Amino acid sequence: LGHDFADGWSFTAGLTKTPIFREWLVNAEYQLFVERSLVTYLLNPGGFSNGITLHYENETFRASGMYGNSFSDDVGPYLDTVNAWMFAARGEYKISGNWDQFNQFTSFPGSETGVMIGLGAGYSDSGGNTVAMPADINQFVITADVSLVMDGWNGFASVYWSDYDVDVSGFDNQNPWGATIQGGFFVSDDLELIGRFEWLDTDDATPRDMFIAALGLNWYFHKQNAKWTTDFGYSFNEVFVGIPGSNLGSNTVNTDW
């Protein structure tokens, strides 16, 4: 459900992506790698939410602000989740290029130069008003990023910081944070080499660091309509698939690759 107003304003309502992380907002088929970075998943408090989103866009700036009832993934009714309310917003400033270039991370040979910086943030308050979650949980997350799309090569870098607070005696605020940097370079009209580094500090009860490096390639048969992607990643320390407040829960996988 949505409607376009005049002068660049529009709104959408219903189940939509929370407008915070750029990696999450870029559709899966337009990612540089097979999957988004693990840091993005770990620090992303949720993927979709039921709510109302207001959008604005002009030649150089665009922004979205969303009010909903949950950070967490949810496909049920509006009031079917633990969180009492949430607000998320993201703004992007385009220094050069056109907006369509930033619907993906790849930049094919012959593309014009495009540079964009972005800032996103979100806040959630559970209210502590349910049997399942009697404690009040407050969560804040913020990210800043820069995107480059050039003539046959691209780059993307982002940093993330989160504050997770549970109103329970003895619980200390946790502030996990991390960063991702990735890029691609065409060695021919159809073959793109890609690389990515990501780092995370959990800042939880048992603080852990995670550093992952990945390399791969994209072979484009017909631009983004048909392509083959292969990538390999290696972790220099323990890999874990969840931290408090994350969209992935709080499990740990003891593996290095």
PDB file of C-alpha atoms in Angstrom:
ATOM      1  CA  LEU A   1       0.000   0.000   0.000  1.00  0.00           C
ATOM      2  CA  GLY A   2       1.388   3.398  -0.927  1.00  0.00           C
ATOM      3  CA  HIS A   3       0.833   6.726  -2.575  1.00  0.00           C
ATOM      4  CA  ASP A   4       2.998   9.271  -4.431  1.00  0.00           C
ATOM      5  CA  PHE A   5       2.482  12.909  -3.569  1.00  0.00           C
ATOM      6  CA  ALA A   6       3.854  15.946  -5.344  1.00  0.00           C
ATOM      7  CA  ASP A   7       7.349  17.409  -4.981  1.00  0.00           C
ATOM      8  CA  GLY A   8       9.126  14.127  -4.234  1.00  0.00           C
ATOM      9  CA  TRP A   9       7.015  12.981  -1.270  1.00  0.00           C
ATOM     10  CA  SER A  10       5.450   9.506  -0.975  1.00  0.00           C
ATOM     11  CA  PHE A  11       4.462   6.967   1.657  1.00  0.00           C
ATOM     12  CA  THR A  12       4.132   3.207   2.011  1.00  0.00           C
ATOM     13  CA  ALA A  13       2.304   1.171   4.643  1.00  0.00           C
ATOM     14  CA  GLY A  14       2.449  -2.482   5.636  1.00  0.00           C
ATOM     15  CA  LEU A  15       5.299  -4.957   5.856  1.00  0.00           C
ATOM     16  CA  THR A  16       8.473  -3.287   4.512  1.00  0.00           C
ATOM     17  CA  LYS A  17      12.234  -3.257   5.093  1.00  0.00           C
ATOM     18  CA  THR A  18      13.420  -1.123   7.993  1.00  0.00           C
ATOM     19  CA  PRO A  19      15.311   1.818   6.395  1.00  0.00           C
ATOM     20  CA  ILE A  20      18.613   1.755   8.296  1.00  0.00           C
ATOM     21  CA  PHE A  21      21.396  -0.354   6.725  1.00  0.00           C
ATOM     22  CA  ARG A  22      22.248   0.177   3.042  1.00  0.00           C
ATOM     23  CA  GLU A  23      23.383  -3.437   2.600  1.00  0.00           C
ATOM     24  CA  TRP A  24      19.985  -4.624   3.778  1.00  0.00           C
ATOM     25  CA  LEU A  25      18.074  -2.214   1.538  1.00  0.00           C
ATOM     26  CA  VAL A  26      19.851  -3.347  -1.644  1.00  0.00           C
ATOM     27  CA  ASN A  27      17.945  -6.343  -3.010  1.00  0.00           C
ATOM     28  CA  ALA A  28      19.600  -9.759  -2.828  1.00  0.00           C
ATOM     29  CA  GLU A  29      20.027 -10.067  -6.604  1.00  0.00           C
ATOM     30  CA  TYR A  30      22.009  -6.810  -6.706  1.00  0.00           C
ATOM     31  CA  GLN A  31      24.479  -7.693  -3.942  1.00  0.00           C
ATOM     32  CA  LEU A  32      28.173  -7.893  -4.813  1.00  0.00           C
ATOM     33  CA  PHE A  33      28.591 -11.236  -3.020  1.00  0.00           C
ATOM     34  CA  VAL A  34      26.355 -14.284  -2.744  1.00  0.00           C
ATOM     35  CA  GLU A  35      25.143 -12.923   0.595  1.00  0.00           C
ATOM     36  CA  ARG A  36      25.327  -9.746   2.649  1.00  0.00           C
ATOM     37  CA  SER A  37      28.107  -9.382   5.220  1.00  0.00           C
ATOM     38  CA  LEU A  38      27.718 -11.270   8.490  1.00  0.00           C
ATOM     39  CA  VAL A  39      28.340  -8.031  10.392  1.00  0.00           C
ATOM     40  CA  THR A  40      25.265  -6.506   8.764  1.00  0.00           C
ATOM     41  CA  TYR A  41      23.126  -9.451   9.841  1.00  0.00           C
ATOM     42  CA  LEU A  42      24.531  -9.488  13.365  1.00  0.00           C
ATOM     43  CA  LEU A  43      24.061  -5.776  14.015  1.00  0.00           C
ATOM     44  CA  ASN A  44      20.828  -5.417  12.073  1.00  0.00           C
ATOM     45  CA  PRO A  45      18.112  -5.483  14.779  1.00  0.00           C
ATOM     46  CA  GLY A  46      15.498  -6.595  12.271  1.00  0.00           C
ATOM     47  CA  GLY A  47      14.781  -6.983   8.604  1.00  0.00           C
ATOM     48  CA  PHE A  48      11.125  -6.187   8.028  1.00  0.00           C
ATOM     49  CA  SER A  49       8.540  -4.396  10.122  1.00  0.00           C
ATOM     50  CA  ASN A  50       4.868  -3.552   9.931  1.00  0.00           C
ATOM     51  CA  GLY A  51       4.362   0.190   9.920  1.00  0.00           C
ATOM     52  CA  ILE A  52       4.144   3.410   7.939  1.00  0.00           C
ATOM     53  CA  THR A  53       7.076   4.897   6.012  1.00  0.00           C
ATOM     54  CA  LEU A  54       7.358   8.426   4.665  1.00  0.00           C
ATOM     55  CA  HIS A  55       9.774   9.014   1.759  1.00  0.00           C
ATOM     56  CA  TYR A  56      11.307  12.111   0.207  1.00  0.00           C
ATOM     57  CA  GLU A  57      13.590  12.394  -2.825  1.00  0.00           C
ATOM     58  CA  ASN A  58      15.072  15.180  -4.927  1.00  0.00           C
ATOM     59  CA  GLU A  59      18.063  15.405  -7.275  1.00  0.00           C
ATOM     60  CA  THR A  60      20.743  15.111  -4.589  1.00  0.00           C
ATOM     61  CA  PHE A  61      19.041  13.984  -1.368  1.00  0.00           C
ATOM     62  CA  ARG A  62      16.586  11.287  -0.344  1.00  0.00           C
ATOM     63  CA  ALA A  63      15.326  10.067   3.009  1.00  0.00           C
ATOM     64  CA  SER A  64      12.901   7.609   4.582  1.00  0.00           C
ATOM     65  CA  GLY A  65      11.385   7.588   8.069  1.00  0.00           C
ATOM     66  CA  MET A  66       9.416   4.626   9.394  1.00  0.00           C
ATOM     67  CA  TYR A  67       7.219   4.150  12.453  1.00  0.00           C
ATOM     68  CA  GLY A  68       6.270   0.574  13.332  1.00  0.00           C
ATOM     69  CA  ASN A  69       5.717  -1.849  16.174  1.00  0.00           C
ATOM     70  CA  SER A  70       8.832  -3.985  15.956  1.00  0.00           C
ATOM     71  CA  PHE A  71      12.481  -4.135  14.954  1.00  0.00           C
ATOM     72  CA  SER A  72      12.201  -7.888  14.578  1.00  0.00           C
ATOM     73  CA  ASP A  73      11.186  -9.765  11.445  1.00  0.00           C
ATOM     74  CA  ASP A  74       7.441 -10.125  11.517  1.00  0.00           C
ATOM     75  CA  VAL A  75       4.805 -11.166   9.016  1.00  0.00           C
ATOM     76  CA  GLY A  76       1.891 -11.176  11.424  1.00  0.00           C
ATOM     77  CA  PRO A  77      -0.621  -8.505  12.425  1.00  0.00           C
ATOM     78  CA  TYR A  78       0.574  -5.052  13.414  1.00  0.00           C
ATOM     79  CA  LEU A  79       0.374  -5.654  17.174  1.00  0.00           C
ATOM     80  CA  ASP A  80       1.568  -9.268  17.101  1.00  0.00           C
ATOM     81  CA  THR A  81       5.144  -8.671  18.295  1.00  0.00           C
ATOM     82  CA  VAL A  82       6.872  -7.961  21.597  1.00  0.00           C
ATOM     83  CA  ASN A  83       8.123  -4.438  20.811  1.00  0.00           C
ATOM     84  CA  ALA A  84       5.778  -1.651  21.787  1.00  0.00           C
ATOM     85  CA  TRP A  85       7.092   0.681  19.094  1.00  0.00           C
ATOM     86  CA  MET A  86      10.063   1.489  16.892  1.00  0.00           C
ATOM     87  CA  PHE A  87      11.293   4.296  14.648  1.00  0.00           C
ATOM     88  CA  ALA A  88      13.856   3.999  11.875  1.00  0.00           C
ATOM     89  CA  ALA A  89      15.197   6.588   9.447  1.00  0.00           C
ATOM     90  CA  ARG A  90      17.824   6.857   6.747  1.00  0.00           C
ATOM     91  CA  GLY A  91      19.108   9.755   4.675  1.00  0.00           C
ATOM     92  CA  GLU A  92      21.384   9.675   1.614  1.00  0.00           C
ATOM     93  CA  TYR A  93      23.247  12.496  -0.108  1.00  0.00           C
ATOM     94  CA  LYS A  94      24.340  11.952  -3.706  1.00  0.00           C
ATOM     95  CA  ILE A  95      27.508  13.845  -4.562  1.00  0.00           C
ATOM     96  CA  SER A  96      27.560  12.666  -8.183  1.00  0.00           C
ATOM     97  CA  GLY A  97      25.887  10.157 -10.493  1.00  0.00           C
ATOM     98  CA  ASN A  98      22.210   9.188 -10.603  1.00  0.00           C
ATOM     99  CA  TRP A  99      19.982   7.428  -8.098  1.00  0.00           C
ATOM    100  CA  ASP A 100      19.480   4.319 -10.255  1.00  0.00           C
ATOM    101  CA  GLN A 101      23.201   3.528  -9.984  1.00  0.00           C
ATOM    102  CA  PHE A 102      22.823   2.981  -6.239  1.00  0.00           C
ATOM    103  CA  ASN A 103      20.142   0.311  -6.540  1.00  0.00           C
ATOM    104  CA  GLN A 104      23.069  -2.120  -6.780  1.00  0.00           C
ATOM    105  CA  PHE A 105      26.717  -2.364  -5.721  1.00  0.00           C
ATOM    106  CA  THR A 106      28.147  -3.333  -9.112  1.00  0.00           C
ATOM    107  CA  SER A 107      29.356  -0.691 -11.578  1.00  0.00           C
ATOM    108  CA  PHE A 108      29.866  -1.947 -15.129  1.00  0.00           C
ATOM    109  CA  PRO A 109      32.561  -0.649 -17.495  1.00  0.00           C
ATOM    110  CA  GLY A 110      31.450   2.600 -19.086  1.00  0.00           C
ATOM    111  CA  SER A 111      29.366   3.718 -16.099  1.00  0.00           C
ATOM    112  CA  GLU A 112      29.474   7.325 -14.983  1.00  0.00           C
ATOM    113  CA  THR A 113      31.063   8.261 -11.677  1.00  0.00           C
ATOM    114  CA  GLY A 114      28.741   8.122  -8.705  1.00  0.00           C
ATOM    115  CA  VAL A 115      29.445   8.932  -5.052  1.00  0.00           C
ATOM    116  CA  MET A 116      26.908   8.717  -2.237  1.00  0.00           C
ATOM    117  CA  ILE A 117      27.086   9.003   1.545  1.00  0.00           C
ATOM    118  CA  GLY A 118      24.405   7.691   3.881  1.00  0.00           C
ATOM    119  CA  LEU A 119      23.360   7.799   7.513  1.00  0.00           C
ATOM    120  CA  GLY A 120      20.766   5.558   9.146  1.00  0.00           C
ATOM    121  CA  ALA A 121      19.480   5.068  12.685  1.00  0.00           C
ATOM    122  CA  GLY A 122      16.731   3.295  14.576  1.00  0.00           C
ATOM    123  CA  TYR A 123      15.297   3.087  18.097  1.00  0.00           C
ATOM    124  CA  SER A 124      13.034   0.486  19.667  1.00  0.00           C
ATOM    125  CA  ASP A 125      11.236   0.328  23.030  1.00  0.00           C
ATOM    126  CA  SER A 126       9.600  -2.965  23.974  1.00  0.00           C
ATOM    127  CA  GLY A 127       7.553  -1.365  26.718  1.00  0.00           C
ATOM    128  CA  GLY A 128       7.928  -4.456  28.906  1.00  0.00           C
ATOM    129  CA  ASN A 129       4.196  -4.957  28.733  1.00  0.00           C
ATOM    130  CA  THR A 130       3.851  -8.611  27.752  1.00  0.00           C
ATOM    131  CA  VAL A 131       4.056 -11.909  29.578  1.00  0.00           C
ATOM    132  CA  ALA A 132       6.679 -13.128  27.114  1.00  0.00           C
ATOM    133  CA  MET A 133       8.856 -10.045  27.657  1.00  0.00           C
ATOM    134  CA  PRO A 134       8.121  -8.375  31.015  1.00  0.00           C
ATOM    135  CA  ALA A 135      11.439  -6.458  31.078  1.00  0.00           C
ATOM    136  CA  ASP A 136      11.725  -3.185  29.223  1.00  0.00           C
ATOM    137  CA  ILE A 137      14.232  -3.489  26.350  1.00  0.00           C
ATOM    138  CA  ASN A 138      15.569  -0.376  24.637  1.00  0.00           C
ATOM    139  CA  GLN A 139      17.728  -0.636  21.557  1.00  0.00           C
ATOM    140  CA  PHE A 140      19.426   2.020  19.443  1.00  0.00           C
ATOM    141  CA  VAL A 141      21.473   1.426  16.297  1.00  0.00           C
ATOM    142  CA  ILE A 142      23.255   3.828  13.957  1.00  0.00           C
ATOM    143  CA  THR A 143      25.264   3.412  10.754  1.00  0.00           C
ATOM    144  CA  ALA A 144      27.217   5.616   8.350  1.00  0.00           C
ATOM    145  CA  ASP A 145      28.429   4.573   4.916  1.00  0.00           C
ATOM    146  CA  VAL A 146      29.918   5.707   1.625  1.00  0.00           C
ATOM    147  CA  SER A 147      29.291   4.163  -1.804  1.00  0.00           C
ATOM    148  CA  LEU A 148      31.397   4.561  -4.953  1.00  0.00           C
ATOM    149  CA  VAL A 149      30.349   3.438  -8.436  1.00  0.00           C
ATOM    150  CA  MET A 150      32.951   4.144 -11.090  1.00  0.00           C
ATOM    151  CA  ASP A 151      33.911   3.154 -14.622  1.00  0.00           C
ATOM    152  CA  GLY A 152      34.268  -0.595 -14.149  1.00  0.00           C
ATOM    153  CA  TRP A 153      34.907  -0.652 -10.413  1.00  0.00           C
ATOM    154  CA  ASN A 154      33.043  -0.007  -7.171  1.00  0.00           C
ATOM    155  CA  GLY A 155      33.587   0.399  -3.457  1.00  0.00           C
ATOM    156  CA  PHE A 156      31.471   0.428  -0.326  1.00  0.00           C
ATOM    157  CA  ALA A 157      32.389   1.033   3.324  1.00  0.00           C
ATOM    158  CA  SER A 158      30.172   1.216   6.397  1.00  0.00           C
ATOM    159  CA  VAL A 159      30.449   1.407  10.186  1.00  0.00           C
ATOM    160  CA  TYR A 160      27.807   0.318  12.707  1.00  0.00           C
ATOM    161  CA  TRP A 161      27.225   0.964  16.407  1.00  0.00           C
ATOM    162  CA  SER A 162      24.474  -0.350  18.665  1.00  0.00           C
ATOM    163  CA  ASP A 163      23.264   0.214  22.225  1.00  0.00           C
ATOM    164  CA  TYR A 164      21.298  -2.627  23.824  1.00  0.00           C
ATOM    165  CA  ASP A 165      19.768  -2.059  27.255  1.00  0.00           C
ATOM    166  CA  VAL A 166      17.551  -4.383  29.290  1.00  0.00           C
ATOM    167  CA  ASP A 167      15.885  -2.918  32.388  1.00  0.00           C
ATOM    168  CA  VAL A 168      16.936  -5.779  34.662  1.00  0.00           C
ATOM    169  CA  SER A 169      19.067  -5.516  37.791  1.00  0.00           C
ATOM    170  CA  GLY A 170      22.674  -6.445  37.077  1.00  0.00           C
ATOM    171  CA  PHE A 171      22.449  -6.042  33.296  1.00  0.00           C
ATOM    172  CA  ASP A 172      25.093  -3.764  31.797  1.00  0.00           C
ATOM    173  CA  ASN A 173      24.471  -1.859  28.602  1.00  0.00           C
ATOM    174  CA  GLN A 174      26.075  -3.555  25.623  1.00  0.00           C
ATOM    175  CA  ASN A 175      27.495  -1.633  22.675  1.00  0.00           C
ATOM    176  CA  PRO A 176      28.495  -3.967  19.838  1.00  0.00           C
ATOM    177  CA  TRP A 177      29.978  -2.252  16.802  1.00  0.00           C
ATOM    178  CA  GLY A 178      31.661  -3.189  13.558  1.00  0.00           C
ATOM    179  CA  ALA A 179      32.646  -2.238  10.038  1.00  0.00           C
ATOM    180  CA  THR A 180      32.499  -3.592   6.510  1.00  0.00           C
ATOM    181  CA  ILE A 181      34.475  -2.639   3.411  1.00  0.00           C
ATOM    182  CA  GLN A 182      34.037  -4.246   0.009  1.00  0.00           C
ATOM    183  CA  GLY A 183      34.719  -3.595  -3.647  1.00  0.00           C
ATOM    184  CA  GLY A 184      34.737  -5.011  -7.136  1.00  0.00           C
ATOM    185  CA  PHE A 185      36.870  -4.544 -10.269  1.00  0.00           C
ATOM    186  CA  PHE A 186      36.102  -5.665 -13.816  1.00  0.00           C
ATOM    187  CA  VAL A 187      38.995  -7.441 -15.512  1.00  0.00           C
ATOM    188  CA  SER A 188      36.910  -7.824 -18.686  1.00  0.00           C
ATOM    189  CA  ASP A 189      33.483  -6.671 -19.852  1.00  0.00           C
ATOM    190  CA  ASP A 190      31.810  -9.661 -18.129  1.00  0.00           C
ATOM    191  CA  LEU A 191      34.150 -10.761 -15.313  1.00  0.00           C
ATOM    192  CA  GLU A 192      34.357  -8.916 -11.986  1.00  0.00           C
ATOM    193  CA  LEU A 193      36.728  -9.750  -9.125  1.00  0.00           C
ATOM    194  CA  ILE A 194      35.365  -8.942  -5.651  1.00  0.00           C
ATOM    195  CA  GLY A 195      36.782  -8.638  -2.136  1.00  0.00           C
ATOM    196  CA  ARG A 196      35.423  -7.877   1.309  1.00  0.00           C
ATOM    197  CA  PHE A 197      36.687  -7.389   4.873  1.00  0.00           C
ATOM    198  CA  GLU A 198      34.429  -7.230   7.919  1.00  0.00           C
ATOM    199  CA  TRP A 199      35.112  -6.789  11.619  1.00  0.00           C
ATOM    200  CA  LEU A 200      32.913  -6.914  14.727  1.00  0.00           C
ATOM    201  CA  ASP A 201      33.347  -6.319  18.474  1.00  0.00           C
ATOM    202  CA  THR A 202      30.420  -7.857  20.402  1.00  0.00           C
ATOM    203  CA  ASP A 203      30.926  -5.957  23.701  1.00  0.00           C
ATOM    204  CA  ASP A 204      28.664  -8.482  25.441  1.00  0.00           C
ATOM    205  CA  ALA A 205      29.118 -10.572  28.604  1.00  0.00           C
ATOM    206  CA  THR A 206      31.973 -12.472  26.921  1.00  0.00           C
ATOM    207  CA  PRO A 207      33.476  -9.873  24.534  1.00  0.00           C
ATOM    208  CA  ARG A 208      34.600 -11.338  21.222  1.00  0.00           C
ATOM    209  CA  ASP A 209      36.108  -9.981  18.040  1.00  0.00           C
ATOM    210  CA  MET A 210      35.390 -11.348  14.596  1.00  0.00           C
ATOM    211  CA  PHE A 211      37.423 -10.624  11.466  1.00  0.00           C
ATOM    212  CA  ILE A 212      36.456 -12.166   8.120  1.00  0.00           C
ATOM    213  CA  ALA A 213      38.058 -11.774   4.691  1.00  0.00           C
ATOM    214  CA  ALA A 214      36.352 -12.904   1.488  1.00  0.00           C
ATOM    215  CA  LEU A 215      37.308 -13.089  -2.197  1.00  0.00           C
ATOM    216  CA  GLY A 216      35.282 -14.077  -5.224  1.00  0.00           C
ATOM    217  CA  LEU A 217      34.082 -13.283  -8.699  1.00  0.00           C
ATOM    218  CA  ASN A 218      30.961 -12.359 -10.642  1.00  0.00           C
ATOM    219  CA  TRP A 219      30.522 -13.614 -14.203  1.00  0.00           C
ATOM    220  CA  TYR A 220      27.796 -11.647 -15.963  1.00  0.00           C
ATOM    221  CA  PHE A 221      26.099 -13.412 -18.866  1.00  0.00           C
ATOM    222  CA  HIS A 222      23.510 -10.672 -19.400  1.00  0.00           C
ATOM    223  CA  LYS A 223      24.273  -7.912 -16.897  1.00  0.00           C
ATOM    224  CA  GLN A 224      22.190  -8.378 -13.703  1.00  0.00           C
ATOM    225  CA  ASN A 225      19.581 -10.486 -15.489  1.00  0.00           C
ATOM    226  CA  ALA A 226      21.848 -13.549 -15.547  1.00  0.00           C
ATOM    227  CA  LYS A 227      25.085 -13.934 -13.585  1.00  0.00           C
ATOM    228  CA  TRP A 228      27.211 -16.466 -11.709  1.00  0.00           C
ATOM    229  CA  THR A 229      28.699 -15.554  -8.316  1.00  0.00           C
ATOM    230  CA  THR A 230      31.299 -17.520  -6.369  1.00  0.00           C
ATOM    231  CA  ASP A 231      32.994 -16.337  -3.198  1.00  0.00           C
ATOM    232  CA  PHE A 232      35.078 -17.810  -0.387  1.00  0.00           C
ATOM    233  CA  GLY A 233      35.437 -16.397   3.113  1.00  0.00           C
ATOM    234  CA  TYR A 234      37.887 -17.052   5.947  1.00  0.00           C
ATOM    235  CA  SER A 235      37.491 -16.059   9.582  1.00  0.00           C
ATOM    236  CA  PHE A 236      40.638 -15.343  11.569  1.00  0.00           C
ATOM    237  CA  ASN A 237      38.867 -16.155  14.828  1.00  0.00           C
ATOM    238  CA  GLU A 238      35.628 -17.603  16.183  1.00  0.00           C
ATOM    239  CA  VAL A 239      32.511 -17.213  14.050  1.00  0.00           C
ATOM    240  CA  PHE A 240      29.249 -16.604  15.898  1.00  0.00           C
ATOM    241  CA  VAL A 241      25.799 -16.225  14.415  1.00  0.00           C
ATOM    242  CA  GLY A 242      24.085 -14.077  17.013  1.00  0.00           C
ATOM    243  CA  ILE A 243      24.500 -11.408  19.682  1.00  0.00           C
ATOM    244  CA  PRO A 244      21.894  -9.847  21.995  1.00  0.00           C
ATOM    245  CA  GLY A 245      19.552  -7.601  20.044  1.00  0.00           C
ATOM    246  CA  SER A 246      20.577  -9.082  16.707  1.00  0.00           C
ATOM    247  CA  ASN A 247      18.204 -10.380  14.062  1.00  0.00           C
ATOM    248  CA  LEU A 248      19.964 -13.772  14.311  1.00  0.00           C
ATOM    249  CA  GLY A 249      19.559 -14.525  18.024  1.00  0.00           C
ATOM    250  CA  SER A 250      22.519 -15.409  20.257  1.00  0.00           C
ATOM    251  CA  ASN A 251      24.041 -18.682  19.082  1.00  0.00           C
ATOM    252  CA  THR A 252      27.730 -19.398  18.464  1.00  0.00           C
ATOM    253  CA  VAL A 253      29.411 -21.487  15.796  1.00  0.00           C
ATOM    254  CA  ASN A 254      32.964 -22.566  16.576  1.00  0.00           C
ATOM    255  CA  THR A 255      34.538 -22.597  13.148  1.00  0.00           C
ATOM    256  CA  ASP A 256      37.155 -20.669  11.276  1.00  0.00           C
ATOM    257  CA  TRP A 257      35.916 -20.901   7.696  1.00  0.00           C
TER     258      TRP A 257
END
